mmCIF file of C-alpha atoms and ligand atoms in Angstrom:
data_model
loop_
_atom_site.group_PDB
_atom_site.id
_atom_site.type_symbol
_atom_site.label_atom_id
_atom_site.label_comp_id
_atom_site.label_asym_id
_atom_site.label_seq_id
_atom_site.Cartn_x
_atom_site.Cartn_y
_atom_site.Cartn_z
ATOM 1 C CA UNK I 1 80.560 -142.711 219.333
ATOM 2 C CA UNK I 2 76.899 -144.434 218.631
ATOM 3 C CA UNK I 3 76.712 -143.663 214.886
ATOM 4 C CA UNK I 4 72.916 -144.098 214.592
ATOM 5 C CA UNK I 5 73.035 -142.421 217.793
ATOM 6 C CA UNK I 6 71.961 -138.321 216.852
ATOM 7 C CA UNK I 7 72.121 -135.918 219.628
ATOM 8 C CA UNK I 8 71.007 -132.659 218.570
ATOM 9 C CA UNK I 9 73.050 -130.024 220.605
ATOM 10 C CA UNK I 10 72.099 -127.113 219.355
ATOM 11 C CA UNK I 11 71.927 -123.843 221.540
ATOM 12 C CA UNK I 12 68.185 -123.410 220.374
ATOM 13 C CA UNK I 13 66.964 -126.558 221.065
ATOM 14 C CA UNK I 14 68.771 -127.069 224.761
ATOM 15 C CA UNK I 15 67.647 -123.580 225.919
ATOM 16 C CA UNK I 16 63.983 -124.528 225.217
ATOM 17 C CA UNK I 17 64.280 -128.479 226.617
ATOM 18 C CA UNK I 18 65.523 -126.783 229.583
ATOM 19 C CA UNK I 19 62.762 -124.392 229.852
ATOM 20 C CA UNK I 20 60.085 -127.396 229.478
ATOM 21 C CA UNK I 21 61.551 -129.440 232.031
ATOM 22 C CA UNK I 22 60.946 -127.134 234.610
ATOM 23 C CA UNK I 23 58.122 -127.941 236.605
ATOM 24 C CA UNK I 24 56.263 -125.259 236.834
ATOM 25 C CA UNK I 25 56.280 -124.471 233.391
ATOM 26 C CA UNK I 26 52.611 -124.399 232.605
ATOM 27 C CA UNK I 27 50.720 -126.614 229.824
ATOM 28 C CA UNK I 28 50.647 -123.781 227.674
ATOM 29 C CA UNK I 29 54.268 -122.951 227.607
ATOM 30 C CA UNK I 30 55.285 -126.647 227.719
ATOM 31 C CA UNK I 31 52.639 -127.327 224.530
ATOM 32 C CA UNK I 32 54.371 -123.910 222.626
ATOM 33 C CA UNK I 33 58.129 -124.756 223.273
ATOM 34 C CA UNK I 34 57.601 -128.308 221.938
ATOM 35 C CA UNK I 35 56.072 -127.251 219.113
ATOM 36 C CA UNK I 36 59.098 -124.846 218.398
ATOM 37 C CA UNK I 37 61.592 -127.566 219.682
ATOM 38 C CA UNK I 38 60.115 -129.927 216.985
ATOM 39 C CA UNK I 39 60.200 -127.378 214.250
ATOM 40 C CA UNK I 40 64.359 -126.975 215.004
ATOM 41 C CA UNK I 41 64.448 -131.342 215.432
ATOM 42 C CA UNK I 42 62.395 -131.886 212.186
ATOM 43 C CA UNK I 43 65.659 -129.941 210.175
ATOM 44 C CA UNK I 44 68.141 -132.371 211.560
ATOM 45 C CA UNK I 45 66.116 -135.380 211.001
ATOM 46 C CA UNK I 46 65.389 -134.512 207.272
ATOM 47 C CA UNK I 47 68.897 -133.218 206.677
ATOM 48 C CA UNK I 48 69.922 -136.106 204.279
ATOM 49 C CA UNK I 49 66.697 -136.428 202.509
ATOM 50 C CA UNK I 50 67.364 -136.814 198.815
ATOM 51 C CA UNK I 51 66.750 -134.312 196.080
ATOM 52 C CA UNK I 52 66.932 -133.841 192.732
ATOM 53 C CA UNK I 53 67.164 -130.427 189.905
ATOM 54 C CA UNK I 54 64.229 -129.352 188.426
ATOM 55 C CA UNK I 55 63.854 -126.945 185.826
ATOM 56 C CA UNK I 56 62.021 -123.386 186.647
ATOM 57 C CA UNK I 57 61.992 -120.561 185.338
ATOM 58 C CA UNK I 58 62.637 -117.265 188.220
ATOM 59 C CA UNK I 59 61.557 -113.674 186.667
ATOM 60 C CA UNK I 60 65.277 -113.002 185.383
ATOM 61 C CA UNK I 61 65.948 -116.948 184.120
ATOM 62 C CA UNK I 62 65.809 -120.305 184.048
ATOM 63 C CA UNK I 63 67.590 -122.361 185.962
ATOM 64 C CA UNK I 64 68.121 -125.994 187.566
ATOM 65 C CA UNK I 65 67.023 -125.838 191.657
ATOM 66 C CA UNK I 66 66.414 -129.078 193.392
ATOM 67 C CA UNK I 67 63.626 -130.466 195.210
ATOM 68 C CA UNK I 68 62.604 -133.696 197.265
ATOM 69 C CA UNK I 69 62.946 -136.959 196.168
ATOM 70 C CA UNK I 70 59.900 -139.497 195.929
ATOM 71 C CA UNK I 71 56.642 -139.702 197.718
ATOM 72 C CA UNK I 72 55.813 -137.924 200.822
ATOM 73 C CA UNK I 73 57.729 -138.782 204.259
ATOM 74 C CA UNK I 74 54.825 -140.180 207.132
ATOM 75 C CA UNK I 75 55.381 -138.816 210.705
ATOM 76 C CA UNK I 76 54.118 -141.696 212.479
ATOM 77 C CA UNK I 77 52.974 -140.888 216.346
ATOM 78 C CA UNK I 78 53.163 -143.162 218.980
ATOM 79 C CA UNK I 79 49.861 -142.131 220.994
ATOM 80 C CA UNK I 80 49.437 -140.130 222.776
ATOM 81 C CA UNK I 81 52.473 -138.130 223.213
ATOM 82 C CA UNK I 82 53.716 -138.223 219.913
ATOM 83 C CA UNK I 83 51.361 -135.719 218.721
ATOM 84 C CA UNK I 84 52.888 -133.456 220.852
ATOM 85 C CA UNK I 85 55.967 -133.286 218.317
ATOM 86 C CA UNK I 86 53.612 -133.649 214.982
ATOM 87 C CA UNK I 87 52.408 -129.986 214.500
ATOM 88 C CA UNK I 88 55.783 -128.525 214.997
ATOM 89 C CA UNK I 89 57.465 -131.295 212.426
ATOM 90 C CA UNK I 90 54.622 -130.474 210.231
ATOM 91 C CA UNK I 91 55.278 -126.581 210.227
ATOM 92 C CA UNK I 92 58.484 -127.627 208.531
ATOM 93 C CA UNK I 93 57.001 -130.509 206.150
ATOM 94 C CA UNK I 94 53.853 -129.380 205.777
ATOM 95 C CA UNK I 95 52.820 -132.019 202.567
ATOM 96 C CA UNK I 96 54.273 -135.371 205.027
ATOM 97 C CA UNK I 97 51.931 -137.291 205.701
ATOM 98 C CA UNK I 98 50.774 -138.456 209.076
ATOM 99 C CA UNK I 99 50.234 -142.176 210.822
ATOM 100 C CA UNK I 100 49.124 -142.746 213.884
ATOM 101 C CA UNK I 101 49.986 -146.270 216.097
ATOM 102 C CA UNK I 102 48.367 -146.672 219.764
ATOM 103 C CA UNK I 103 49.642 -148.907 222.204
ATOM 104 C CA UNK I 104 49.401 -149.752 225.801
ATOM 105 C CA UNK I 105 51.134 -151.336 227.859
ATOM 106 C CA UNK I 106 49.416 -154.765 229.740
ATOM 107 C CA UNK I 107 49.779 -154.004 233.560
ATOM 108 C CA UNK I 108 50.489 -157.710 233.685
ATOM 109 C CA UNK I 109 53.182 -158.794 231.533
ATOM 110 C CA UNK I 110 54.319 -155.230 230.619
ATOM 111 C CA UNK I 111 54.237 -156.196 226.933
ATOM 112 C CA UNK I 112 52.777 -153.186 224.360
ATOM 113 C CA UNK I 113 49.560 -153.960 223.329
ATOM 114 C CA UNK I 114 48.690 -152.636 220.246
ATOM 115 C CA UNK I 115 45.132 -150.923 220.076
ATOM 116 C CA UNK I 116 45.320 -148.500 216.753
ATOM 117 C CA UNK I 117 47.376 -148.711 213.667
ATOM 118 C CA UNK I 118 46.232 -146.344 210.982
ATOM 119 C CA UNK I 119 49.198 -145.357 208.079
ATOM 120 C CA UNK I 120 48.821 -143.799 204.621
ATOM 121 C CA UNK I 121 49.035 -146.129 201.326
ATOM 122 C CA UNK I 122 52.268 -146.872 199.388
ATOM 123 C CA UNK I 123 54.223 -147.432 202.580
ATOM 124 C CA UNK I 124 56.538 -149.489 200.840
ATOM 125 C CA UNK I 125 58.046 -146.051 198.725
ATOM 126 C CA UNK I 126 57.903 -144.189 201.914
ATOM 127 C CA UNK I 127 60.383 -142.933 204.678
ATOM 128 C CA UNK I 128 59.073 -142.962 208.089
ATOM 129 C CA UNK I 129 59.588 -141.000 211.234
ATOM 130 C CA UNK I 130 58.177 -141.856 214.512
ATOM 131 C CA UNK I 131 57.616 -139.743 216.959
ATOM 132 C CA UNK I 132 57.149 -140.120 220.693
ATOM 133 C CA UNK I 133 58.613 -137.419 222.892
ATOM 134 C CA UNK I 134 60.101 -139.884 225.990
ATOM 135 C CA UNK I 135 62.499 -142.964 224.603
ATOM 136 C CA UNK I 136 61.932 -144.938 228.476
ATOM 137 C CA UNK I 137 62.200 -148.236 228.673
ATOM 138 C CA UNK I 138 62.036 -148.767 224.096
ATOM 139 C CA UNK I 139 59.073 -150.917 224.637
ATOM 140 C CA UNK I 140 56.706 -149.143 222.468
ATOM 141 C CA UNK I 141 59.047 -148.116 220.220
ATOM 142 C CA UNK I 142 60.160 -151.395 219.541
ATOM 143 C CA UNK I 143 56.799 -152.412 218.930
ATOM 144 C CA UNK I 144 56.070 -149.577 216.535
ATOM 145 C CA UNK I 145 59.589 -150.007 214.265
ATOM 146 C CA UNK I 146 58.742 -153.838 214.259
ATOM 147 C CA UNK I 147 54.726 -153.178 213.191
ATOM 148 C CA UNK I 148 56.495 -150.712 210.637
ATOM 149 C CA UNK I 149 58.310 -152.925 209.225
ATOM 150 C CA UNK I 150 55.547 -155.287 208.173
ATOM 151 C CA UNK I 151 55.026 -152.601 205.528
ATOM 152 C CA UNK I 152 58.111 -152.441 204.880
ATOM 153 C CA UNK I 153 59.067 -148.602 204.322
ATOM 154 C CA UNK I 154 62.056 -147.413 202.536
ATOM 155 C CA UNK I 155 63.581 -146.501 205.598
ATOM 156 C CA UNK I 156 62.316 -145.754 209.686
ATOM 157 C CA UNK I 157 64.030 -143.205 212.044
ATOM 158 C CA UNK I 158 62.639 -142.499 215.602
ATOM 159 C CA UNK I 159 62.783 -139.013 217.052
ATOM 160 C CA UNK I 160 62.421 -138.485 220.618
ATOM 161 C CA UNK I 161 62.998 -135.002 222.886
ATOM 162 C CA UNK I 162 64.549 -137.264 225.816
ATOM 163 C CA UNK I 163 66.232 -140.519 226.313
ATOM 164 C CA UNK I 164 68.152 -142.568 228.910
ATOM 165 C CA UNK I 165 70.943 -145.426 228.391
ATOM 166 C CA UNK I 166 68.038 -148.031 228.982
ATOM 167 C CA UNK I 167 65.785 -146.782 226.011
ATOM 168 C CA UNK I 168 68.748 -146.334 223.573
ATOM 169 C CA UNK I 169 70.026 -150.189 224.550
ATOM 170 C CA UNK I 170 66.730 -151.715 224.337
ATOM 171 C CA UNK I 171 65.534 -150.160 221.290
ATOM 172 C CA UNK I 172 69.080 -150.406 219.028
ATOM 173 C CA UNK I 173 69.588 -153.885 220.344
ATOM 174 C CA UNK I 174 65.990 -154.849 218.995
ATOM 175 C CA UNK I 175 66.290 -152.376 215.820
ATOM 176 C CA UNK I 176 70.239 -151.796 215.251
ATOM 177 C CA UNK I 177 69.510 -149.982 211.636
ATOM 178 C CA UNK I 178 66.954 -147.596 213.166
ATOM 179 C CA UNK I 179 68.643 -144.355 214.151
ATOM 180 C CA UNK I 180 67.487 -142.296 216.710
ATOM 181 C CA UNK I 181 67.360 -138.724 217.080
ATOM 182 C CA UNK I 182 67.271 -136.688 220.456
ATOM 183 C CA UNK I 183 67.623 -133.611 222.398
ATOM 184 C CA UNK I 184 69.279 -135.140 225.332
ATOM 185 C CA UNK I 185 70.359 -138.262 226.928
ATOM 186 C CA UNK I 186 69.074 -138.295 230.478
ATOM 187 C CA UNK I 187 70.941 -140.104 233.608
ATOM 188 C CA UNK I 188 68.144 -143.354 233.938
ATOM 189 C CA UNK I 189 65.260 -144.566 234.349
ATOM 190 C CA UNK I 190 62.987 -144.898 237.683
ATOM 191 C CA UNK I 191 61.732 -148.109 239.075
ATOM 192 C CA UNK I 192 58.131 -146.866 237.549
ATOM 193 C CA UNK I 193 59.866 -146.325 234.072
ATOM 194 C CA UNK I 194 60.260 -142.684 233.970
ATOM 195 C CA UNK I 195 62.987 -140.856 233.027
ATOM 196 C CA UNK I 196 65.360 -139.156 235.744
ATOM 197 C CA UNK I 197 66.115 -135.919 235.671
ATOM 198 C CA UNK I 198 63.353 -135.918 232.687
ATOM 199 C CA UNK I 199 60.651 -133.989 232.829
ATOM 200 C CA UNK I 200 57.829 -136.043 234.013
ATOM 201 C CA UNK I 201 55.009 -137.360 232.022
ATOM 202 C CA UNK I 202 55.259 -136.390 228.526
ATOM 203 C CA UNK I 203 51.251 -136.882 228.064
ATOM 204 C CA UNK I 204 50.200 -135.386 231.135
ATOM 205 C CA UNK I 205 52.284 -131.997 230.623
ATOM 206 C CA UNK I 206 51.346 -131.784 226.569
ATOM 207 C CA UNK I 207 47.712 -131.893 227.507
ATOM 208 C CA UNK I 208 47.251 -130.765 230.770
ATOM 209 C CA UNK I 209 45.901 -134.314 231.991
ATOM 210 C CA UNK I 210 47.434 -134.173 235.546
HETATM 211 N N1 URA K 301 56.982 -141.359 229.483
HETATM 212 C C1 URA K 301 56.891 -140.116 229.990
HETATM 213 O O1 URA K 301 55.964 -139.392 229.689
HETATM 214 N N2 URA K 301 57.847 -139.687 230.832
HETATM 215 C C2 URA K 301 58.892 -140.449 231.187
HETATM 216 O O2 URA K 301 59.751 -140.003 231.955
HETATM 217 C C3 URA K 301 58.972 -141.758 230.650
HETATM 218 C C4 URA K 301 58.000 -142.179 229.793
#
């Protein structure tokens, strides 16, 4: 077993991957089950966050009851997709706060060209979660972890609804102490770089670009 390999099997979250993957599944359902999906993948991924006891004080007593550690997490999206995941992760973390990074890909050499890269300050006391919803062929998201780590955050996990063997290779061979989180692990990738079975273009289906 992978160790910083997550897959997040639970009931919940496979009943409603399986309902977006259908294709005719219409942008409004797709946009609505991803937003609960990332809701149920946002507990996993913060399920070792640190905390620590504070004192309050309830109507009966006082008493010790912990909270977070540190300064706010930062959901970072990989455009455009990402944001697809942010509201529903944001539901759950509502005080995170949120970075954006936009790349494309050059139809020439394939390589991820960056185009945006907008985070919040203090980076360096901050954990960081990227988003994007398809882990394909890890080229983006080995260009966002390694742009990350310029700034060089406290720690970086990547969340993703699908994957294939390709992405996970690529990326963990490129980023070994990055640990990825997913709902599934597909079959492979296509010769155009999509994911098969999948569930087509991640973008496309979020905002109803086809
Ligand atoms: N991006 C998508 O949106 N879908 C895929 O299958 C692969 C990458």
């Amino acid at each position: 077993m992978n160790p910083n390999l997550h897959l997040i099997n639970h009931p919940l979250v496979q009943h409603k991957l399986t309902l977006m993957r259908r294709k005719d599944a219409s942008t409004n359902t797709f946009r609505r089950l991803l937003n609960e999906l990332s809701a149920l993948m946002a507990y996993e991924v913060t399920r070792d966050m640190p905390t620590h006891d504070i004192e309050i004080e309830t109507p009966l007593e006082k008493m010790n009851s912990p909270v977070i550690d540190g300064k706010k997490l930062v959901f970072v999206s990989i455009l455009r997709a990402g944001n697809g995941i942010l509201e529903g992760m944001l539901n759950v973390v509502p005080g995170a706060r949120v970075g954006h990074v936009g790349l494309y890909r050059d139809p020439k050499t394939l390589v991820a060209v960056e185009y945006y890269f907008k985070m919040p300050h203090d980076m360096q006391d901050r954990d960081v979660i990227i988003v994007d919803p398809m882990l394909a062929t890890g080229n983006s998201a080995i260009a966002a972890v390694e742009r990350l780590k310029e700034l060089g955050p406290k720690s970086i996990k990547f969340v993703c609804l699908l994957t294939c063997p390709e992405g996970i290779a690529a990326l963990q061979k490129a980023h070994p102490d990055v640990p990825i989180y997913t709902a599934a692990i597909d079959r492979q990738l296509n010769s155009h770089g999509y994911i098969l079975p999948g569930l087509g273009d991640a973008g496309d289906r979020i905002f109803g670009t086809k």
